[in-house]
């Protein structure tokens, strides 16, 4: 596979890349000594936030939930029930719709985690810098435990995930497959991870299910670093770009964002769920569109708890949203307010608290490690 050099935007040598099948370049003897220090801190922090989804010391997936009678999240967190859909359903149907929507969201996240795993692994094949590779390898391992964590949660609550929506699937296939580093980093680390941080924070703050809350916190202790990796790239790259290349990045970020919006709000993809409660997806779509013209609903969506805040703020502060595209994002957040805010994100505090808790668990024990255990327990 050959790659046009023009596709890559390499301002900082830490993001120098080769084609995915160009392993010989990795063995250039001078390359080994050319390691950027940009990622050292986030690499050495990895053990602080270690957790194991299969160890009940960190999270216990046997905690039960009465799916037929208890909503996993508050009713008002479900967008459909804030429209005329609500008047058509009885209590049981509402519980079904809320919980099945959570299943849809968790399944989308699971497929996104799988995309993040494969994407980080692909970064190891194309990024030349040994430090950038080590970071990407660590992220790959963390995404792998997220895949396990979300699989386990979905299994515990519903048995099986919902299939990936076509819009999300196409986007993930494109992000994993492209050999272009900036497309990967902007699409995954900045837009998708940013949206994930906002979504996880909202679920962490609002879910009624203690197991889901725990999962959100553990995943966030890792994701905060992934989003940071995207920010390090942007800080080192965007201010030094010629205008045409900067515009390309801005347009790509908007495209990925809009495609994600289509995925999460496209009622056709959830038609199976609506049919179960006697609703046609086209009617639901009409109800959603009507509600969006409602001023109160719009202003609530733009509130300080908006799941889009983290992502849009990161793009804004990184110079990836300018007046060219700001109006497109303005439907989701108050841009002026964001611009005036500090760099702190809503998810940072949750991640920090989680890391503190993990340090306590990880610091305890001190049994000399796995090889100090008896043969049978080491294999358990
Ligand atoms: Fe993840
Ligand atoms: Fe991630």
GROMACS .gro file of C-alpha atoms and ligand atoms in nm:
model
  382
    1UNK     CA    1   0.000   0.000   0.000
    2UNK     CA    2   0.139   0.338  -0.091
    3UNK     CA    3   0.037   0.664   0.060
    4UNK     CA    4   0.056   1.013  -0.081
    5UNK     CA    5   0.278   1.219   0.144
    6UNK     CA    6   0.035   1.508   0.097
    7UNK     CA    7  -0.234   1.321   0.291
    8UNK     CA    8  -0.031   1.331   0.608
    9UNK     CA    9  -0.006   1.656   0.796
   10UNK     CA   10   0.310   1.624   1.001
   11UNK     CA   11   0.402   1.944   1.177
   12UNK     CA   12   0.555   1.777   1.482
   13UNK     CA   13   0.793   1.484   1.412
   14UNK     CA   14   0.630   1.296   1.702
   15UNK     CA   15   0.343   1.222   1.461
   16UNK     CA   16   0.556   1.113   1.166
   17UNK     CA   17   0.393   0.817   0.992
   18UNK     CA   18   0.456   0.545   0.736
   19UNK     CA   19   0.223   0.319   0.538
   20UNK     CA   20   0.062   0.041   0.748
   21UNK     CA   21   0.262  -0.231   0.571
   22UNK     CA   22   0.596  -0.053   0.587
   23UNK     CA   23   0.752  -0.246   0.872
   24UNK     CA   24   1.109  -0.209   0.736
   25UNK     CA   25   1.091   0.165   0.821
   26UNK     CA   26   1.043   0.070   1.184
   27UNK     CA   27   1.383  -0.099   1.187
   28UNK     CA   28   1.576   0.206   1.068
   29UNK     CA   29   1.853   0.217   1.326
   30UNK     CA   30   1.828   0.591   1.386
   31UNK     CA   31   1.456   0.573   1.456
   32UNK     CA   32   1.496   0.392   1.788
   33UNK     CA   33   1.684   0.684   1.940
   34UNK     CA   34   1.438   0.947   1.817
   35UNK     CA   35   1.173   0.927   2.082
   36UNK     CA   36   0.951   1.223   2.166
   37UNK     CA   37   0.903   1.297   2.536
   38UNK     CA   38   0.555   1.443   2.466
   39UNK     CA   39   0.374   1.130   2.586
   40UNK     CA   40   0.601   1.016   2.872
   41UNK     CA   41   0.369   1.144   3.144
   42UNK     CA   42   0.055   0.979   3.012
   43UNK     CA   43   0.247   0.657   2.950
   44UNK     CA   44   0.385   0.634   3.302
   45UNK     CA   45   0.045   0.718   3.453
   46UNK     CA   46  -0.109   0.403   3.302
   47UNK     CA   47  -0.053   0.177   3.603
   48UNK     CA   48  -0.220   0.430   3.835
   49UNK     CA   49  -0.554   0.374   3.666
   50UNK     CA   50  -0.527   0.001   3.604
   51UNK     CA   51  -0.847  -0.197   3.656
   52UNK     CA   52  -0.962  -0.543   3.561
   53UNK     CA   53  -1.322  -0.588   3.442
   54UNK     CA   54  -1.307  -0.956   3.538
   55UNK     CA   55  -1.205  -0.891   3.899
   56UNK     CA   56  -1.497  -0.814   4.139
   57UNK     CA   57  -1.253  -0.614   4.348
   58UNK     CA   58  -1.298  -0.343   4.082
   59UNK     CA   59  -1.646  -0.413   3.949
   60UNK     CA   60  -1.901  -0.683   4.017
   61UNK     CA   61  -2.122  -0.770   3.720
   62UNK     CA   62  -2.341  -1.001   3.928
   63UNK     CA   63  -2.525  -0.701   4.082
   64UNK     CA   64  -2.886  -0.758   3.965
   65UNK     CA   65  -3.139  -0.517   3.812
   66UNK     CA   66  -3.514  -0.552   3.759
   67UNK     CA   67  -3.522  -0.447   3.394
   68UNK     CA   68  -3.901  -0.486   3.358
   69UNK     CA   69  -3.988  -0.263   3.650
   70UNK     CA   70  -3.701  -0.018   3.707
   71UNK     CA   71  -3.568   0.248   3.472
   72UNK     CA   72  -3.188   0.243   3.447
   73UNK     CA   73  -3.185   0.619   3.398
   74UNK     CA   74  -3.430   0.896   3.490
   75UNK     CA   75  -3.721   0.929   3.249
   76UNK     CA   76  -3.624   1.283   3.151
   77UNK     CA   77  -3.286   1.163   3.024
   78UNK     CA   78  -3.469   0.979   2.747
   79UNK     CA   79  -3.520   1.212   2.455
   80UNK     CA   80  -3.828   1.034   2.310
   81UNK     CA   81  -4.019   1.063   2.637
   82UNK     CA   82  -3.976   1.438   2.627
   83UNK     CA   83  -4.191   1.445   2.313
   84UNK     CA   84  -4.548   1.344   2.221
   85UNK     CA   85  -4.425   0.982   2.243
   86UNK     CA   86  -4.477   1.005   2.619
   87UNK     CA   87  -4.857   1.049   2.587
   88UNK     CA   88  -4.889   0.730   2.385
   89UNK     CA   89  -4.727   0.493   2.635
   90UNK     CA   90  -4.823   0.337   2.967
   91UNK     CA   91  -4.576   0.300   3.253
   92UNK     CA   92  -4.451  -0.046   3.151
   93UNK     CA   93  -4.396   0.065   2.794
   94UNK     CA   94  -4.205   0.369   2.914
   95UNK     CA   95  -3.977   0.148   3.124
   96UNK     CA   96  -3.919  -0.073   2.820
   97UNK     CA   97  -3.839   0.224   2.596
   98UNK     CA   98  -3.601   0.384   2.847
   99UNK     CA   99  -3.411   0.061   2.919
  100UNK     CA  100  -3.401  -0.050   2.557
  101UNK     CA  101  -3.263   0.293   2.460
  102UNK     CA  102  -2.989   0.248   2.718
  103UNK     CA  103  -2.916  -0.089   2.556
  104UNK     CA  104  -2.890   0.087   2.219
  105UNK     CA  105  -2.652   0.350   2.360
  106UNK     CA  106  -2.438   0.095   2.545
  107UNK     CA  107  -2.421  -0.118   2.230
  108UNK     CA  108  -2.314   0.183   2.022
  109UNK     CA  109  -2.047   0.252   2.284
  110UNK     CA  110  -1.934  -0.111   2.274
  111UNK     CA  111  -1.893  -0.097   1.896
  112UNK     CA  112  -1.714   0.237   1.939
  113UNK     CA  113  -1.478   0.080   2.195
  114UNK     CA  114  -1.400  -0.198   1.947
  115UNK     CA  115  -1.330   0.074   1.687
  116UNK     CA  116  -1.101   0.252   1.934
  117UNK     CA  117  -0.916  -0.075   2.004
  118UNK     CA  118  -0.852  -0.144   1.636
  119UNK     CA  119  -0.771   0.219   1.565
  120UNK     CA  120  -0.511   0.241   1.843
  121UNK     CA  121  -0.358  -0.084   1.725
  122UNK     CA  122  -0.341   0.060   1.372
  123UNK     CA  123  -0.156   0.364   1.510
  124UNK     CA  124   0.122   0.128   1.626
  125UNK     CA  125   0.169   0.023   1.265
  126UNK     CA  126   0.189   0.370   1.114
  127UNK     CA  127   0.337   0.605   1.376
  128UNK     CA  128   0.714   0.609   1.366
  129UNK     CA  129   0.792   0.769   1.698
  130UNK     CA  130   0.869   0.503   1.963
  131UNK     CA  131   0.698   0.709   2.237
  132UNK     CA  132   0.385   0.761   2.029
  133UNK     CA  133   0.382   0.386   1.961
  134UNK     CA  134   0.414   0.300   2.327
  135UNK     CA  135   0.127   0.537   2.407
  136UNK     CA  136  -0.088   0.378   2.132
  137UNK     CA  137  -0.006   0.027   2.256
  138UNK     CA  138  -0.119   0.127   2.606
  139UNK     CA  139  -0.439   0.275   2.470
  140UNK     CA  140  -0.504  -0.044   2.275
  141UNK     CA  141  -0.482  -0.244   2.594
  142UNK     CA  142  -0.716  -0.003   2.775
  143UNK     CA  143  -0.972  -0.012   2.493
  144UNK     CA  144  -0.957  -0.392   2.516
  145UNK     CA  145  -1.070  -0.382   2.879
  146UNK     CA  146  -1.347  -0.138   2.781
  147UNK     CA  147  -1.469  -0.388   2.523
  148UNK     CA  148  -1.472  -0.653   2.797
  149UNK     CA  149  -1.641  -0.418   3.046
  150UNK     CA  150  -1.922  -0.310   2.812
  151UNK     CA  151  -1.971  -0.665   2.683
  152UNK     CA  152  -2.010  -0.784   3.041
  153UNK     CA  153  -2.253  -0.508   3.134
  154UNK     CA  154  -2.472  -0.571   2.829
  155UNK     CA  155  -2.456  -0.943   2.895
  156UNK     CA  156  -2.561  -0.893   3.257
  157UNK     CA  157  -2.858  -0.672   3.167
  158UNK     CA  158  -2.981  -0.791   2.823
  159UNK     CA  159  -2.774  -1.092   2.715
  160UNK     CA  160  -2.668  -0.950   2.377
  161UNK     CA  161  -2.577  -0.611   2.230
  162UNK     CA  162  -2.785  -0.443   1.957
  163UNK     CA  163  -2.622  -0.447   1.611
  164UNK     CA  164  -2.416  -0.142   1.518
  165UNK     CA  165  -2.615   0.130   1.340
  166UNK     CA  166  -2.512   0.169   0.976
  167UNK     CA  167  -2.402   0.531   1.017
  168UNK     CA  168  -2.170   0.450   1.307
  169UNK     CA  169  -2.042   0.137   1.139
  170UNK     CA  170  -1.942   0.325   0.823
  171UNK     CA  171  -1.766   0.590   1.029
  172UNK     CA  172  -1.575   0.338   1.240
  173UNK     CA  173  -1.468   0.138   0.933
  174UNK     CA  174  -1.337   0.459   0.777
  175UNK     CA  175  -1.149   0.570   1.090
  176UNK     CA  176  -0.989   0.231   1.150
  177UNK     CA  177  -0.899   0.187   0.782
  178UNK     CA  178  -0.754   0.526   0.690
  179UNK     CA  179  -0.373   0.540   0.693
  180UNK     CA  180  -0.393   0.916   0.758
  181UNK     CA  181  -0.289   0.997   1.115
  182UNK     CA  182  -0.469   1.331   1.150
  183UNK     CA  183  -0.798   1.182   1.031
  184UNK     CA  184  -0.767   0.912   1.296
  185UNK     CA  185  -0.666   1.148   1.575
  186UNK     CA  186  -0.927   1.413   1.504
  187UNK     CA  187  -1.203   1.159   1.437
  188UNK     CA  188  -1.134   0.921   1.723
  189UNK     CA  189  -0.930   1.089   1.997
  190UNK     CA  190  -1.092   1.429   1.968
  191UNK     CA  191  -1.449   1.389   1.842
  192UNK     CA  192  -1.549   1.034   1.939
  193UNK     CA  193  -1.356   1.020   2.267
  194UNK     CA  194  -1.480   1.369   2.351
  195UNK     CA  195  -1.840   1.269   2.294
  196UNK     CA  196  -1.778   0.951   2.494
  197UNK     CA  197  -1.643   1.153   2.789
  198UNK     CA  198  -1.955   1.372   2.787
  199UNK     CA  199  -2.185   1.071   2.760
  200UNK     CA  200  -2.007   0.876   3.034
  201UNK     CA  201  -2.017   1.178   3.265
  202UNK     CA  202  -2.394   1.213   3.211
  203UNK     CA  203  -2.457   0.844   3.281
  204UNK     CA  204  -2.227   0.855   3.583
  205UNK     CA  205  -2.417   1.148   3.728
  206UNK     CA  206  -2.768   1.029   3.650
  207UNK     CA  207  -2.799   0.651   3.628
  208UNK     CA  208  -2.998   0.464   3.892
  209UNK     CA  209  -2.791   0.149   3.839
  210UNK     CA  210  -2.485   0.135   4.071
  211UNK     CA  211  -2.318  -0.114   3.838
  212UNK     CA  212  -2.348   0.118   3.538
  213UNK     CA  213  -2.223   0.406   3.749
  214UNK     CA  214  -1.916   0.208   3.852
  215UNK     CA  215  -1.846   0.106   3.490
  216UNK     CA  216  -1.869   0.469   3.377
  217UNK     CA  217  -1.621   0.583   3.637
  218UNK     CA  218  -1.367   0.308   3.564
  219UNK     CA  219  -1.384   0.369   3.189
  220UNK     CA  220  -1.349   0.744   3.241
  221UNK     CA  221  -1.023   0.701   3.434
  222UNK     CA  222  -0.878   0.572   3.104
  223UNK     CA  223  -1.069   0.783   2.853
  224UNK     CA  224  -0.958   1.110   3.009
  225UNK     CA  225  -0.603   1.023   2.894
  226UNK     CA  226  -0.713   0.923   2.544
  227UNK     CA  227  -0.885   1.253   2.496
  228UNK     CA  228  -0.570   1.423   2.629
  229UNK     CA  229  -0.357   1.249   2.366
  230UNK     CA  230  -0.574   1.411   2.099
  231UNK     CA  231  -0.531   1.748   2.268
  232UNK     CA  232  -0.151   1.715   2.280
  233UNK     CA  233  -0.152   1.649   1.906
  234UNK     CA  234  -0.378   1.946   1.836
  235UNK     CA  235  -0.175   2.186   2.053
  236UNK     CA  236   0.144   2.092   1.870
  237UNK     CA  237  -0.007   2.088   1.523
  238UNK     CA  238  -0.301   2.320   1.464
  239UNK     CA  239  -0.138   2.659   1.545
  240UNK     CA  240   0.139   2.584   1.294
  241UNK     CA  241  -0.073   2.476   1.000
  242UNK     CA  242  -0.123   2.660   0.672
  243UNK     CA  243  -0.487   2.779   0.647
  244UNK     CA  244  -0.597   2.520   0.386
  245UNK     CA  245  -0.480   2.230   0.602
  246UNK     CA  246  -0.634   2.378   0.915
  247UNK     CA  247  -0.963   2.413   0.727
  248UNK     CA  248  -0.942   2.049   0.621
  249UNK     CA  249  -0.912   1.943   0.984
  250UNK     CA  250  -1.198   2.170   1.089
  251UNK     CA  251  -1.422   2.028   0.815
  252UNK     CA  252  -1.335   1.669   0.904
  253UNK     CA  253  -1.413   1.726   1.273
  254UNK     CA  254  -1.752   1.872   1.181
  255UNK     CA  255  -1.823   1.585   0.943
  256UNK     CA  256  -1.748   1.322   1.209
  257UNK     CA  257  -1.958   1.512   1.465
  258UNK     CA  258  -2.256   1.540   1.230
  259UNK     CA  259  -2.237   1.172   1.137
  260UNK     CA  260  -2.240   1.079   1.507
  261UNK     CA  261  -2.544   1.302   1.558
  262UNK     CA  262  -2.725   1.127   1.273
  263UNK     CA  263  -2.644   0.793   1.433
  264UNK     CA  264  -2.772   0.876   1.777
  265UNK     CA  265  -3.084   1.062   1.670
  266UNK     CA  266  -3.188   0.862   1.362
  267UNK     CA  267  -3.514   0.693   1.472
  268UNK     CA  268  -3.515   0.454   1.176
  269UNK     CA  269  -3.227   0.264   1.334
  270UNK     CA  270  -3.439   0.205   1.645
  271UNK     CA  271  -3.758   0.108   1.467
  272UNK     CA  272  -3.763  -0.240   1.620
  273UNK     CA  273  -3.779  -0.083   1.966
  274UNK     CA  274  -4.066   0.151   1.871
  275UNK     CA  275  -4.265  -0.128   1.708
  276UNK     CA  276  -4.256  -0.321   2.033
  277UNK     CA  277  -4.453  -0.041   2.201
  278UNK     CA  278  -4.685   0.005   1.902
  279UNK     CA  279  -4.521   0.309   1.743
  280UNK     CA  280  -4.411   0.367   1.386
  281UNK     CA  281  -4.059   0.513   1.359
  282UNK     CA  282  -4.176   0.779   1.113
  283UNK     CA  283  -4.427   0.903   1.364
  284UNK     CA  284  -4.157   0.910   1.632
  285UNK     CA  285  -3.936   1.106   1.396
  286UNK     CA  286  -4.213   1.364   1.351
  287UNK     CA  287  -4.255   1.394   1.727
  288UNK     CA  288  -3.879   1.444   1.771
  289UNK     CA  289  -3.862   1.710   1.501
  290UNK     CA  290  -4.159   1.892   1.652
  291UNK     CA  291  -4.001   1.888   1.997
  292UNK     CA  292  -3.674   2.026   1.863
  293UNK     CA  293  -3.851   2.340   1.751
  294UNK     CA  294  -3.960   2.388   2.111
  295UNK     CA  295  -3.757   2.663   2.274
  296UNK     CA  296  -3.746   2.507   2.618
  297UNK     CA  297  -3.620   2.177   2.484
  298UNK     CA  298  -3.351   2.349   2.281
  299UNK     CA  299  -3.227   2.552   2.572
  300UNK     CA  300  -3.219   2.244   2.795
  301UNK     CA  301  -3.012   2.065   2.537
  302UNK     CA  302  -2.765   2.351   2.537
  303UNK     CA  303  -2.741   2.349   2.917
  304UNK     CA  304  -2.423   2.303   3.117
  305UNK     CA  305  -2.483   1.929   3.146
  306UNK     CA  306  -2.491   1.880   2.769
  307UNK     CA  307  -2.303   1.567   2.664
  308UNK     CA  308  -2.157   1.765   2.374
  309UNK     CA  309  -1.980   2.014   2.596
  310UNK     CA  310  -1.649   1.830   2.646
  311UNK     CA  311  -1.604   1.759   2.280
  312UNK     CA  312  -1.702   2.102   2.150
  313UNK     CA  313  -1.494   2.277   2.413
  314UNK     CA  314  -1.185   2.075   2.322
  315UNK     CA  315  -1.229   2.150   1.952
  316UNK     CA  316  -1.290   2.516   2.023
  317UNK     CA  317  -0.986   2.558   2.247
  318UNK     CA  318  -0.771   2.368   1.998
  319UNK     CA  319  -0.864   2.604   1.717
  320UNK     CA  320  -1.054   2.332   1.528
  321UNK     CA  321  -1.378   2.528   1.553
  322UNK     CA  322  -1.360   2.880   1.410
  323UNK     CA  323  -1.630   3.115   1.285
  324UNK     CA  324  -1.643   2.895   0.974
  325UNK     CA  325  -1.818   2.610   1.157
  326UNK     CA  326  -1.919   2.755   1.497
  327UNK     CA  327  -2.283   2.815   1.387
  328UNK     CA  328  -2.324   2.440   1.321
  329UNK     CA  329  -2.227   2.354   1.679
  330UNK     CA  330  -2.430   2.637   1.831
  331UNK     CA  331  -2.747   2.422   1.828
  332UNK     CA  332  -2.582   2.192   2.083
  333UNK     CA  333  -2.397   2.425   2.319
  334UNK     CA  334  -2.359   2.790   2.408
  335UNK     CA  335  -2.036   2.865   2.222
  336UNK     CA  336  -1.969   3.204   2.382
  337UNK     CA  337  -2.005   3.060   2.731
  338UNK     CA  338  -1.770   2.772   2.648
  339UNK     CA  339  -1.510   3.005   2.507
  340UNK     CA  340  -1.498   3.203   2.829
  341UNK     CA  341  -1.456   2.893   3.048
  342UNK     CA  342  -1.131   2.744   3.177
  343UNK     CA  343  -0.985   2.422   3.038
  344UNK     CA  344  -1.137   2.197   3.299
  345UNK     CA  345  -1.389   1.940   3.177
  346UNK     CA  346  -1.685   1.793   3.362
  347UNK     CA  347  -1.535   1.446   3.328
  348UNK     CA  348  -1.195   1.539   3.475
  349UNK     CA  349  -1.319   1.547   3.835
  350UNK     CA  350  -1.494   1.211   3.795
  351UNK     CA  351  -1.182   1.055   3.642
  352UNK     CA  352  -0.959   1.200   3.915
  353UNK     CA  353  -1.179   1.063   4.189
  354UNK     CA  354  -1.177   0.724   4.016
  355UNK     CA  355  -0.798   0.722   3.985
  356UNK     CA  356  -0.764   0.802   4.355
  357UNK     CA  357  -0.984   0.504   4.433
  358UNK     CA  358  -0.791   0.280   4.192
  359UNK     CA  359  -0.458   0.382   4.343
  360UNK     CA  360  -0.585   0.260   4.678
  361UNK     CA  361  -0.691  -0.078   4.539
  362UNK     CA  362  -0.381  -0.115   4.324
  363UNK     CA  363  -0.147  -0.009   4.601
  364UNK     CA  364  -0.296  -0.262   4.844
  365UNK     CA  365  -0.208  -0.629   4.845
  366UNK     CA  366   0.165  -0.620   4.787
  367UNK     CA  367   0.177  -0.998   4.762
  368UNK     CA  368   0.482  -0.996   4.540
  369UNK     CA  369   0.284  -1.027   4.218
  370UNK     CA  370   0.125  -1.308   4.023
  371UNK     CA  371   0.433  -1.532   4.021
  372UNK     CA  372   0.440  -1.535   4.400
  373UNK     CA  373   0.098  -1.703   4.407
  374UNK     CA  374   0.043  -2.076   4.405
  375UNK     CA  375   0.012  -2.244   4.066
  376UNK     CA  376  -0.364  -2.285   4.073
  377UNK     CA  377  -0.451  -1.937   4.195
  378UNK     CA  378  -0.224  -1.774   3.935
  379UNK     CA  379  -0.425  -1.945   3.665
  380UNK     CA  380  -0.764  -1.852   3.806
  381LIG    FE1  381  -1.250   0.329   2.545
  382LIG    FE1  382  -1.061   0.559   2.447
   0.00000   0.00000   0.00000
